[in-house]
Coordinates of C-alpha atoms in Angstrom, one line a residue:
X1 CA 121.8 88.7 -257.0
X2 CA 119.7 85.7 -256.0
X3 CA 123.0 84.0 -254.8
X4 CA 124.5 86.9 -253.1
X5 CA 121.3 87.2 -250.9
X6 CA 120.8 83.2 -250.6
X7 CA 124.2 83.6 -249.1
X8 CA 123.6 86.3 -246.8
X9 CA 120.3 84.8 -245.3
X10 CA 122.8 81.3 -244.5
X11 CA 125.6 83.5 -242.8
X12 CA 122.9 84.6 -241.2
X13 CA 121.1 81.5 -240.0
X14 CA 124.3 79.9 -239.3
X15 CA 125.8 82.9 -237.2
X16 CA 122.6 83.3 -235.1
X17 CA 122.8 79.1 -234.7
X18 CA 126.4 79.4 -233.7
X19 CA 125.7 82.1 -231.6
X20 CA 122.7 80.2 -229.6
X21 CA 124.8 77.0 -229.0
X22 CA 127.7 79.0 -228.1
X23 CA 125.5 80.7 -225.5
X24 CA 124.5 77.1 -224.4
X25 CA 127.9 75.7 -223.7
X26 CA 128.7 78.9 -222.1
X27 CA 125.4 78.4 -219.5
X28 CA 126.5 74.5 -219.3
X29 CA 130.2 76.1 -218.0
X30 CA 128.9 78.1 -215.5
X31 CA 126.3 75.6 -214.2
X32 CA 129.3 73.2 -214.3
X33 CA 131.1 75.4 -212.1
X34 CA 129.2 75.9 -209.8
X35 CA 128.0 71.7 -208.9
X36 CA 131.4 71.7 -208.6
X37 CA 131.7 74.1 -205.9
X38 CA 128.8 72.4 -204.3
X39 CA 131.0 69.5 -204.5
X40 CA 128.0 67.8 -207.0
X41 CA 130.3 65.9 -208.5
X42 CA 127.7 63.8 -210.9
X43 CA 125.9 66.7 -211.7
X44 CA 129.2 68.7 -212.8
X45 CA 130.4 65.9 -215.3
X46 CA 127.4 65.2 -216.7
X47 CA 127.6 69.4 -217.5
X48 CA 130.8 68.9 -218.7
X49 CA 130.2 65.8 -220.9
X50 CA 127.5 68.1 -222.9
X51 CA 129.9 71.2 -223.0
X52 CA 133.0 69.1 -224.1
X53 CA 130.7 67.8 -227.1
X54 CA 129.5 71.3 -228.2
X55 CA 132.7 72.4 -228.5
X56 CA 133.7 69.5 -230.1
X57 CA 130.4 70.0 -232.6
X58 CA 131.5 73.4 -233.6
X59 CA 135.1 73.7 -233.0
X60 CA 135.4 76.2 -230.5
X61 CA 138.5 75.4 -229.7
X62 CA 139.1 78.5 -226.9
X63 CA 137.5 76.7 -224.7
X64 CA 138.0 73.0 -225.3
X65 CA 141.3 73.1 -222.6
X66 CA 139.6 74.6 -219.9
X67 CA 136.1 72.3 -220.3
X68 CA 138.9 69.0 -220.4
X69 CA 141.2 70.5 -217.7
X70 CA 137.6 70.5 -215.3
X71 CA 135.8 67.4 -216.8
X72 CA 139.4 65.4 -216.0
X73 CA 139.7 66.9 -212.2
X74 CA 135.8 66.0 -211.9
X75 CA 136.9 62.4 -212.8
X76 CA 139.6 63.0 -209.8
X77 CA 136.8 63.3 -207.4
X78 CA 134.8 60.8 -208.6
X79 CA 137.7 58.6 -208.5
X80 CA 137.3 57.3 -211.8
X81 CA 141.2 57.7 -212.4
X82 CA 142.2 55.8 -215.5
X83 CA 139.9 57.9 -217.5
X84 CA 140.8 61.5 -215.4
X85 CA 144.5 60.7 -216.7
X86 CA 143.0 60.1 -220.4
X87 CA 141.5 63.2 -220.0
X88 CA 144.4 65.4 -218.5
X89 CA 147.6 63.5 -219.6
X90 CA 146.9 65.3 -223.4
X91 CA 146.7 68.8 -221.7
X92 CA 150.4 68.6 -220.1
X93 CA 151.8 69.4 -223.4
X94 CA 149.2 71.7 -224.0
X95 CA 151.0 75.4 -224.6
X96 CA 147.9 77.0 -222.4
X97 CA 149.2 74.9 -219.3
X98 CA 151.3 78.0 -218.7
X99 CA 148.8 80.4 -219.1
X100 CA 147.8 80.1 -215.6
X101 CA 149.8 79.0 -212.5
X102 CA 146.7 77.7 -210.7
X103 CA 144.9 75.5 -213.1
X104 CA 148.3 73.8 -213.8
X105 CA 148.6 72.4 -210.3
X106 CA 145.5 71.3 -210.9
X107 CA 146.0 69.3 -213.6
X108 CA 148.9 68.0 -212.7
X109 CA 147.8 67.1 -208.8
X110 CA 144.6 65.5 -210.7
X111 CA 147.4 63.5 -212.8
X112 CA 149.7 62.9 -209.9
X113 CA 146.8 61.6 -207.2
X114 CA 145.2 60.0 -210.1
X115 CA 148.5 57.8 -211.0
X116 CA 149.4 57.1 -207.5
X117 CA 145.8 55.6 -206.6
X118 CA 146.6 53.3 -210.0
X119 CA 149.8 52.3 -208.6
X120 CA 151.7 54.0 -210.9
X121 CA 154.4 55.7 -208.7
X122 CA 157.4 56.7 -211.0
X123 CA 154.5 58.7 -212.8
X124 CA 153.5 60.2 -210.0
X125 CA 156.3 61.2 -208.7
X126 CA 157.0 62.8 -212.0
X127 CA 154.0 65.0 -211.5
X128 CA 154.7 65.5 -207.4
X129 CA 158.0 67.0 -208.9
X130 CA 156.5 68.9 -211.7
X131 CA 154.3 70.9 -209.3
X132 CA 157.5 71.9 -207.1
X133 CA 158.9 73.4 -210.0
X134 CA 155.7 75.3 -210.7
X135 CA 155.0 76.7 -206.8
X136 CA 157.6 77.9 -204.2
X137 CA 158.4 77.1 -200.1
X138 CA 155.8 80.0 -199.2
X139 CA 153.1 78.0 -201.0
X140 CA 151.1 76.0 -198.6
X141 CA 150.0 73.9 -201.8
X142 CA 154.3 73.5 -202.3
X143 CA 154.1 71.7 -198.6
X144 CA 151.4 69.4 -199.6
X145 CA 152.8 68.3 -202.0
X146 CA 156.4 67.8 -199.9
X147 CA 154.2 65.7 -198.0
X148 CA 152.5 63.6 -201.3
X149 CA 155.9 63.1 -202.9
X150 CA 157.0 61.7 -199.4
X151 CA 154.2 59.4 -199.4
X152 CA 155.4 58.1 -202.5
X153 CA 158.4 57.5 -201.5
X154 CA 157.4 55.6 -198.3
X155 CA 155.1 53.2 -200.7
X156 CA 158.0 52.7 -203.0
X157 CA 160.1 51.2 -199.6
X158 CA 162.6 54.3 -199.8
X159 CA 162.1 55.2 -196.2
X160 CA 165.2 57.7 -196.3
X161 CA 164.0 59.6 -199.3
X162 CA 160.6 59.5 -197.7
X163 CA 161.8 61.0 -194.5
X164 CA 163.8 64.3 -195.8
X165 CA 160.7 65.5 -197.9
X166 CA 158.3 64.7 -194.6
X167 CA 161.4 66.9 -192.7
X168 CA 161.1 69.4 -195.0
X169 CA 157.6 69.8 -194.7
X170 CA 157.4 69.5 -191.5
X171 CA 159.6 72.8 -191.0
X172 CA 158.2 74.9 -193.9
X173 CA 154.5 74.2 -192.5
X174 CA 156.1 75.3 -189.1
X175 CA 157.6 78.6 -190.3
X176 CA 153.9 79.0 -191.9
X177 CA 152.2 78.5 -189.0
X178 CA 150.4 75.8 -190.2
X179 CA 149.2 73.5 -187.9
X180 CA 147.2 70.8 -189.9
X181 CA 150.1 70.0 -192.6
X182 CA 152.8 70.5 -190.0
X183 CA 151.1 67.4 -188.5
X184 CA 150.3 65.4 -190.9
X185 CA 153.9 65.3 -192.6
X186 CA 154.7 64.5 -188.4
X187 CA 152.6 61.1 -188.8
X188 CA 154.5 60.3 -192.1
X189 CA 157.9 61.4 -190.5
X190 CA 156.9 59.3 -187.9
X191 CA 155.8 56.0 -190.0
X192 CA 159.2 56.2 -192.2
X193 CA 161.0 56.1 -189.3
X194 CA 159.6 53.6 -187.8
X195 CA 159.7 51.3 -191.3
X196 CA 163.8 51.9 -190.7
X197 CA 163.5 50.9 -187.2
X198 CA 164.2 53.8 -185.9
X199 CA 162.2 54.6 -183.0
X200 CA 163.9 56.8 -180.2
X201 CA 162.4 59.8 -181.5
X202 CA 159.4 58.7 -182.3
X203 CA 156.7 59.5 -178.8
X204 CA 158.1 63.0 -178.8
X205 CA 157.1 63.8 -182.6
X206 CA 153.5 61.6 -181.9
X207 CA 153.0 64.4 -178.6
X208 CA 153.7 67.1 -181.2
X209 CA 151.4 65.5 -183.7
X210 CA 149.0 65.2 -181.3
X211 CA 148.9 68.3 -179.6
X212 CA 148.9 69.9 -182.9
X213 CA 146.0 67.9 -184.0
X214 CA 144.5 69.0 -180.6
X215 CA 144.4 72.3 -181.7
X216 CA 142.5 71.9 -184.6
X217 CA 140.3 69.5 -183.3
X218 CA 141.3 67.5 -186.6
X219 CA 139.7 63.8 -186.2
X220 CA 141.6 62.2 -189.1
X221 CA 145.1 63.7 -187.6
X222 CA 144.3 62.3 -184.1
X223 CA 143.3 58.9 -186.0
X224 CA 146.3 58.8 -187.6
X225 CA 148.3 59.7 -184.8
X226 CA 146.9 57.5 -182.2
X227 CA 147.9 54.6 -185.3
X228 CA 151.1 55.1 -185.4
X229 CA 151.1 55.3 -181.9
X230 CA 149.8 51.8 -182.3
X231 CA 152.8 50.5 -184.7
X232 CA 155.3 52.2 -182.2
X233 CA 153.4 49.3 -179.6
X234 CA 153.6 46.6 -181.7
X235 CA 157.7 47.3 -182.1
X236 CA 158.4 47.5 -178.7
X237 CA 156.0 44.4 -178.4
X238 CA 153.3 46.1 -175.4
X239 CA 150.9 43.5 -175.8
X240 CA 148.8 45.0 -173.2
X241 CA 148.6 48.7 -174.6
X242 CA 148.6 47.2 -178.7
X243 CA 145.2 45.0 -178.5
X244 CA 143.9 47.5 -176.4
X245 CA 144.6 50.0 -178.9
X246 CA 144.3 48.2 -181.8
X247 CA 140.6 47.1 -181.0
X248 CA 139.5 50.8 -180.0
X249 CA 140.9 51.7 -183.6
X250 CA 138.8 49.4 -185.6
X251 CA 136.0 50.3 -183.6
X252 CA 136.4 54.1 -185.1
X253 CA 138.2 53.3 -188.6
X254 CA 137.0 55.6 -191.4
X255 CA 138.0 54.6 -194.6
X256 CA 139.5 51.2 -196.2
X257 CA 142.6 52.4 -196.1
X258 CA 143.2 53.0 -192.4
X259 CA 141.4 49.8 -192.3
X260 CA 143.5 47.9 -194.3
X261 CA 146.7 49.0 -192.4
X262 CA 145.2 48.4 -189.1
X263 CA 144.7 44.9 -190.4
X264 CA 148.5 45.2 -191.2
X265 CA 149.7 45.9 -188.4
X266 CA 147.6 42.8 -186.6
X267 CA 149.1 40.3 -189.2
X268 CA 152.4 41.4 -188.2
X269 CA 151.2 41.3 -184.2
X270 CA 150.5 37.6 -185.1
X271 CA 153.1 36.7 -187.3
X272 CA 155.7 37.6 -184.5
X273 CA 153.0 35.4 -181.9
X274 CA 153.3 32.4 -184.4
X275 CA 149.2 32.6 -184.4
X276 CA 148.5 32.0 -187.8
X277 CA 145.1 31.7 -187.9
X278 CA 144.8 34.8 -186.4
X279 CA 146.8 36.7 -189.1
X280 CA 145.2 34.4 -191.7
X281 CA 141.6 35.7 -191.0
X282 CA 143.0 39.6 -191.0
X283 CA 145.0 38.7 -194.2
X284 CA 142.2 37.9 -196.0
X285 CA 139.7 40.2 -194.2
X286 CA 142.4 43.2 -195.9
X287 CA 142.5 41.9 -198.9
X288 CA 138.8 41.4 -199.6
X289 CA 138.9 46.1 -199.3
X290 CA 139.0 48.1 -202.3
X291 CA 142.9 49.0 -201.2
X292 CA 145.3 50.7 -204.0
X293 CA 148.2 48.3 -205.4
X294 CA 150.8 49.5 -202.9
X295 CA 149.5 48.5 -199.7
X296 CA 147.5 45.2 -202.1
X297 CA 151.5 44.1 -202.6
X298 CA 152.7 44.4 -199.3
X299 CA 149.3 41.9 -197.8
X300 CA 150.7 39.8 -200.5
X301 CA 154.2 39.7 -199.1
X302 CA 152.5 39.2 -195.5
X303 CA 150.4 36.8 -197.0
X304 CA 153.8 35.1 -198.6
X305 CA 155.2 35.2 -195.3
X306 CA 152.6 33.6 -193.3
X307 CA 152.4 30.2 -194.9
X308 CA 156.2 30.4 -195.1
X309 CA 156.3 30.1 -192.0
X310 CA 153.8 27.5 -191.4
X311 CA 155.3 25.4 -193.8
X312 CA 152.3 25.6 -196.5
X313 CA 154.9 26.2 -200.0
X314 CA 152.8 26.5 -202.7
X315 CA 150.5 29.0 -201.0
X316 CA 153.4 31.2 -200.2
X317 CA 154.7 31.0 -203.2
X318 CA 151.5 31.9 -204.9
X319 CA 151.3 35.1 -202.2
X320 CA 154.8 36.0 -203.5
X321 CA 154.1 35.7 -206.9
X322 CA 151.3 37.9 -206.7
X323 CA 153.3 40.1 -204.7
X324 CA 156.0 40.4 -207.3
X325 CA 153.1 41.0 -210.0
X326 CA 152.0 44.1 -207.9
X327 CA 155.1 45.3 -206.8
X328 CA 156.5 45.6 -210.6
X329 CA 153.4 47.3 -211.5
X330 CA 154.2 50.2 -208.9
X331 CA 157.9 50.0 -210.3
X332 CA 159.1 48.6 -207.0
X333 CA 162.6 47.3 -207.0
X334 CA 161.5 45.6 -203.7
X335 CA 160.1 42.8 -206.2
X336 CA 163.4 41.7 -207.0
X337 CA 163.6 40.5 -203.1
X338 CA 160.6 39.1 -203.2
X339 CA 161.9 36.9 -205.7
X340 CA 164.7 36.0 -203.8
X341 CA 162.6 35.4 -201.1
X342 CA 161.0 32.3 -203.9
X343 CA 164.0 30.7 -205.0
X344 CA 164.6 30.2 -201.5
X345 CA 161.4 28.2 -200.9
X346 CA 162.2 24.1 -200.6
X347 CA 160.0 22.9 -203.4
X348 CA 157.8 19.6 -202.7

């Protein structure tokens, strides 16, 4: 008897303990939720952190894939990537991914953005594909990420592949109505194209860009536009109009990124001008920003190409050789030339 009700009174204790933390977590969810809809980002992970080990605690496993699918697309926005792929990766196999449309594209977009920003481009491509499997052309999410898997393309050097997703995108966000992503797969349209030398096209798009951008009084769309309106300068060699331009950009740059290729495109201004110093102080003014491995590879191959021309070896070949280094981590076959490039170098 004394047993039966020593055992009732721990059910007891334990089911009202289980009950309270389970009641916690729940509270730490909610709260979780809703820094991350304030776009709190700390706050929300920190939440998550403390949900993820109560559930851990006390097995409660019916929520442990929607506290990791959150806590890994936190990581996304904090841009702490290797560790939001940790997190995600594991829930890709995960039977619940199919349980809901909308937090699958999540967690794969999280993977996919993550991978790319880590240089890993055959992986996110993967998970660029995945989602276009998941969603259909009326999506607008199915368009973006037309315009992503283009982008991925472009970094990989395959300008033709690049182009028929930015087409695609282009028209489906047309048929939509939608002005912002109808633009912005314009400006990478516009960028592959001119990567193949392929220019005569090029204005009219930029005034379609442009007057779509117009409408939606979209600063980052008119940035980028007026840049590539900047490349298409440096082709047809305006020297006027380009360091006009180019020093008006710089001026207004917003991020690293559009900072770094604005750099770009004044190492390749340079290059062509034979004024090395000129591209030497940009080369290394790029390469000192917090830039993803893509764009890091192809300073390197500028970099290669600047003492190659000035008759400086070893530091092109150490340029190259870094170059090569980056370019195999993205899975670039564009590393094999690169090496080509080296054998070619007279050795002293």
């Amino acid at each position: 008897y004394l047993a039966e009700r020593l055992q009732v009174t721990v059910d007891i204790f334990f089911g009202s303990h289980n009950e309270i933390v389970q009641k916690t977590m729940m509270t730490l969810i909610h709260q979780a939720e809703q820094a991350e809809r304030q776009e709190r980002w700390h706050d929300a992970l920190e939440m998550w952190e403390s949900a993820r080990s109560l559930c851990e605690a006390y097995h409660f496993t019916t929520w442990d894939f929607h506290i990791n699918a959150h806590r890994g697309i936190t990581l996304v926005n904090l841009e702490r990537y290797q560790c939001a792929v940790e997190t995600l990766l594991p829930l890709v196999v995960d039977p619940r991914l199919h349980d809901n449309r909308d937090v699958a594209y999540d967690i794969l977009r999280g993977l996919a953005l993550s991978t790319r920003q880590l240089g890993q481009l055959k992986m996110s491509e993967t998970f660029f594909r995945l989602i276009l499997h998941l969603l259909g052309p009326s999506d607008e999410r199915w368009i973006r990420t037309q315009i992503n898997l283009a982008s991925i393309y472009e970094l990989s050097g395959e300008h033709d592949q690049a182009i028929q997703h930015y087409v695609l995108a282009a028209e489906s966000a047309r048929r939509m109505g939608n002005a912002e992503l109808e633009a912005w797969a314009i400006v990478g349209w516009t960028t592959a194209e001119m990567s193949l030398g392929m220019r005569e096209n090029v204005s009219l798009l930029l005034d379609r860009a442009r007057d779509l951008a117009d409408s939606r009084q979209d600063e980052r769309l008119l940035y980028a536009v007026r840049h590539n309106r900047l490349v298409l300068k440096r082709i047809q060699r305006d020297a006027d109009a380009f360091l006009r331009d180019y020093t008006v950009l710089l001026s207004e740059v917003s991020s690293d990124e559009w900072k770094a290729r604005l750099l770009e495109e004044k190492i390749k201004w340079s290059l062509v001008d034979q004024n090395w110093d000129d591209a030497e102080t940009c080369l290394h003014e790029a390469l000192e920003l917090p830039v993803t491995t893509p764009i890091r590879a192809e300073l390197f191959m500028l970099g290669g190409e600047l003492y190659k021309q000035r008759g400086k070896w070893v530091q092109a070949e150490t340029y190259w050789l870094q170059a090569v280094e980056a370019l195999r981590a993205c899975g670039k076959e564009l590393a094999n030339h690169v090496l080509r490039e080296l054998q070619r170098l007279p050795r002293e």
